[in-house]
Tab-separated table of C-alpha atoms in Angstrom:
chain	number	residue	atom	x	y	z
A	182	MET	CA	0.000	0.000	0.000
A	183	THR	CA	1.465	3.363	-0.994
A	184	THR	CA	0.937	6.431	1.090
A	185	LYS	CA	0.603	9.979	-0.206
A	186	LEU	CA	4.202	10.634	0.872
A	187	ASP	CA	5.436	7.652	-1.171
A	188	ARG	CA	3.636	9.069	-4.197
A	189	LEU	CA	5.144	12.515	-3.633
A	190	LEU	CA	8.642	11.210	-2.935
A	191	PRO	CA	8.975	7.962	-4.873
A	192	LYS	CA	11.923	5.630	-5.111
A	193	LEU	CA	12.926	5.624	-8.771
A	194	THR	CA	15.084	3.194	-10.710
A	195	TYR	CA	16.184	4.121	-14.214
A	196	ARG	CA	19.083	3.993	-16.639
A	197	VAL	CA	20.933	7.271	-17.398
A	198	THR	CA	21.717	7.612	-21.109
A	199	ARG	CA	23.741	9.979	-23.247
A	200	ASP	CA	20.444	11.629	-24.295
A	201	ASP	CA	19.747	12.543	-20.663
A	202	TRP	CA	23.084	14.365	-20.447
A	203	ALA	CA	22.428	15.981	-23.842
A	204	ALA	CA	19.157	17.382	-22.474
A	205	PHE	CA	21.053	18.832	-19.508
A	206	GLU	CA	23.902	20.304	-21.560
A	207	ARG	CA	21.449	21.960	-23.946
A	208	LEU	CA	19.686	23.867	-21.162
A	209	PRO	CA	20.289	27.607	-21.301
A	210	ALA	CA	23.176	28.418	-18.988
A	211	GLU	CA	25.417	31.341	-18.209
A	212	LEU	CA	28.962	31.068	-19.473
A	213	LEU	CA	31.426	31.159	-16.595
A	214	GLY	CA	34.992	32.467	-16.486
A	215	TRP	CA	37.046	31.785	-19.583
A	216	GLU	CA	34.013	30.307	-21.350
A	217	LYS	CA	32.955	33.880	-22.149
A	218	LEU	CA	35.685	33.887	-24.793
A	219	TYR	CA	33.409	31.648	-26.888
A	220	VAL	CA	31.181	34.692	-27.354
A	221	PHE	CA	33.625	37.588	-27.183
A	222	GLY	CA	36.664	35.981	-28.810
A	223	PRO	CA	35.479	35.810	-32.454
A	224	PRO	CA	34.398	39.498	-32.703
A	225	ILE	CA	37.610	40.607	-30.971
A	226	ALA	CA	39.696	38.471	-33.349
A	227	ALA	CA	37.786	39.869	-36.360
A	228	GLY	CA	38.422	43.431	-35.188
A	229	MET	CA	42.090	42.692	-34.653
A	230	ALA	CA	42.321	41.162	-38.131
A	231	VAL	CA	40.859	44.320	-39.681
A	232	GLY	CA	43.343	46.448	-37.785
A	233	LEU	CA	46.323	44.282	-38.684
A	234	PHE	CA	45.568	43.541	-42.325
A	235	THR	CA	43.799	46.651	-43.654
A	236	GLU	CA	46.965	48.411	-44.765
A	237	PRO	CA	48.876	45.421	-46.231
A	238	LEU	CA	45.840	44.422	-48.289
A	239	ARG	CA	44.868	47.940	-49.432
A	240	GLY	CA	45.599	47.326	-53.133
A	241	TRP	CA	44.096	43.820	-53.174
A	242	ARG	CA	40.681	44.635	-51.758
A	243	PRO	CA	37.834	44.455	-54.271
A	244	LEU	CA	35.971	47.080	-52.248
A	245	ASP	CA	36.953	50.513	-50.994
A	246	ILE	CA	36.519	50.221	-47.228
A	247	ASP	CA	37.114	53.909	-46.755
A	248	SER	CA	33.637	54.598	-48.196
A	249	PHE	CA	30.486	54.291	-46.075
A	250	SER	CA	29.160	51.324	-48.049
A	251	GLY	CA	32.548	49.578	-47.808
A	252	LYS	CA	32.643	50.037	-44.032
A	253	LEU	CA	29.064	48.834	-43.759
A	254	LEU	CA	29.711	45.712	-45.840
A	255	LEU	CA	32.969	44.915	-44.072
A	256	GLY	CA	31.458	45.415	-40.631
A	257	GLY	CA	28.355	43.389	-41.466
A	258	GLY	CA	30.402	40.606	-43.026
A	259	LEU	CA	32.730	40.397	-40.046
A	260	LEU	CA	29.829	40.370	-37.600
A	261	ALA	CA	28.171	37.554	-39.570
A	262	LEU	CA	31.451	35.625	-39.628
A	263	ALA	CA	32.012	36.196	-35.894
A	264	HIS	CA	28.465	35.015	-35.147
A	265	ALA	CA	28.932	31.870	-37.240
A	266	VAL	CA	32.234	31.073	-35.488
A	267	THR	CA	30.616	31.667	-32.080
A	268	VAL	CA	27.726	29.306	-32.880
A	269	LEU	CA	30.166	26.694	-34.151
A	270	LEU	CA	32.370	26.948	-31.036
A	271	LEU	CA	29.415	26.711	-28.654
A	272	SER	CA	27.983	23.729	-30.560
A	273	LEU	CA	31.329	21.939	-30.482
A	274	ARG	CA	31.679	22.709	-26.766
A	275	THR	CA	28.237	21.237	-26.061
A	276	ARG	CA	28.956	18.102	-28.086
A	277	TRP	CA	32.319	17.680	-26.334
A	278	ARG	CA	30.725	18.025	-22.891
A	279	ILE	CA	28.043	15.459	-23.768
A	280	ALA	CA	30.679	13.020	-25.022
A	281	GLN	CA	32.828	13.497	-21.889
A	282	ARG	CA	30.028	12.624	-19.437
A	283	ALA	CA	30.577	9.284	-17.773
A	284	LEU	CA	27.566	7.000	-17.970
A	285	PRO	CA	26.941	4.748	-14.989
A	286	GLU	CA	27.262	1.045	-15.708
A	287	THR	CA	24.396	0.202	-13.363
A	288	GLU	CA	20.897	1.531	-13.038
A	289	THR	CA	20.488	4.753	-11.101
A	290	ILE	CA	18.393	4.580	-7.936
A	291	LEU	CA	16.975	7.836	-6.619
A	292	ASP	CA	15.454	7.535	-3.148
A	293	ALA	CA	13.789	10.707	-1.852
A	294	ASP	CA	12.515	11.616	1.596
A	295	LEU	CA	11.552	14.832	3.394
A	296	ASP	CA	15.178	15.761	4.164
A	297	GLY	CA	16.610	15.185	0.696
A	298	PHE	CA	17.448	12.371	-1.636
A	299	SER	CA	20.167	9.865	-2.301
A	300	VAL	CA	21.451	8.722	-5.667
A	301	THR	CA	23.068	5.309	-5.991
A	302	GLU	CA	25.042	4.429	-9.120
A	303	ASP	CA	27.838	1.945	-9.741
A	304	GLY	CA	27.858	0.868	-6.104
A	305	SER	CA	28.400	4.341	-4.630
A	306	SER	CA	25.831	6.626	-3.094
A	307	ARG	CA	25.582	10.402	-2.852
A	308	ARG	CA	23.216	12.271	-0.542
A	309	PHE	CA	21.742	15.719	-1.262
A	310	ALA	CA	19.662	17.985	0.957
A	311	TRP	CA	16.749	19.671	-0.791
A	312	THR	CA	18.203	23.054	0.155
A	313	SER	CA	21.439	22.284	-1.693
A	314	VAL	CA	19.858	21.671	-5.116
A	315	THR	CA	18.051	23.678	-7.734
A	316	VAL	CA	15.129	21.897	-9.356
A	317	ILE	CA	14.786	22.323	-13.122
A	318	GLU	CA	11.816	20.763	-14.864
A	319	THR	CA	11.583	20.408	-18.637
A	320	GLY	CA	9.083	18.513	-20.720
A	321	SER	CA	11.241	15.401	-20.726
A	322	HIS	CA	13.404	15.594	-17.571
A	323	LEU	CA	13.810	16.712	-14.001
A	324	PHE	CA	17.267	17.948	-13.091
A	325	PHE	CA	18.410	18.302	-9.512
A	326	CYS	CA	21.411	20.630	-9.868
A	327	ALA	CA	23.907	20.812	-7.020
A	328	THR	CA	26.178	23.165	-9.012
A	329	PRO	CA	25.857	24.741	-12.472
A	330	ARG	CA	27.886	21.839	-13.926
A	331	ASP	CA	26.707	18.925	-11.773
A	332	ALA	CA	23.195	17.551	-11.930
A	333	VAL	CA	21.186	14.438	-11.287
A	334	PRO	CA	19.101	13.834	-14.397
A	335	VAL	CA	15.755	12.113	-13.911
A	336	PRO	CA	14.065	11.310	-17.223
A	337	ARG	CA	10.301	11.244	-17.624
A	338	ARG	CA	10.538	7.524	-18.458
A	339	ALA	CA	11.508	6.872	-14.805
A	340	PHE	CA	7.997	7.884	-13.695
A	341	ASP	CA	4.778	5.977	-14.136
A	342	SER	CA	3.103	9.138	-15.491
A	343	PRO	CA	3.946	12.764	-16.341
A	344	GLU	CA	1.761	13.854	-13.432
A	345	THR	CA	4.016	11.975	-11.012
A	346	MET	CA	7.033	13.799	-12.442
A	347	HIS	CA	5.313	17.175	-12.023
A	348	LEU	CA	4.275	16.227	-8.509
A	349	LEU	CA	7.859	15.358	-7.529
A	350	ALA	CA	9.144	18.602	-9.040
A	351	HIS	CA	6.530	20.622	-7.167
A	352	THR	CA	7.202	18.797	-3.895
A	353	ALA	CA	10.980	19.202	-4.297
A	354	ARG	CA	10.575	22.963	-4.862
A	355	GLU	CA	8.341	23.262	-1.789
A	356	LEU	CA	10.775	21.318	0.408
A	357	SER	CA	13.668	23.404	-0.885
A	358	ALA	CA	11.869	26.698	-0.191
A	359	ALA	CA	10.477	25.583	3.190
A	360	GLU	CA	13.926	25.261	4.743
A	361	ASP	CA	15.393	28.540	3.414
């Protein structure tokens, strides 16, 4: 017989896959530290290239960049190029991070109670208090994030219904806020 508490805080057993980590890595996130160079590096490099190579290539250019239209075309072209390089770098970074994630060899067991939850994988267990995690709910996953780079993914397939997933997310948010 299951109680209301068991329904709110179920014990879940599921297999973490590469797709679960892909869903986490594709969440919008702030770039930290040196990662900001993914966004600012390409435009800075494009500006430096213009400064360094404008004079040596003056006779070769098919366009007079001293005119307004030349400056507009050069600036627009470099911004488009910088944007394309930025998108490429961020996509490669995301793919690399997904590929680097270690997948557990055993099923993941998430056991939740009123104080927090424990995650058991590959014979080791980690315990988290509700106050130490941020709960992120998407259409296909719940993520319990201890840090911006570390999360416990819980896919929708681990639940018997989407309503149970929403109920756990709601309960986890309430427990997290109640102890603040």
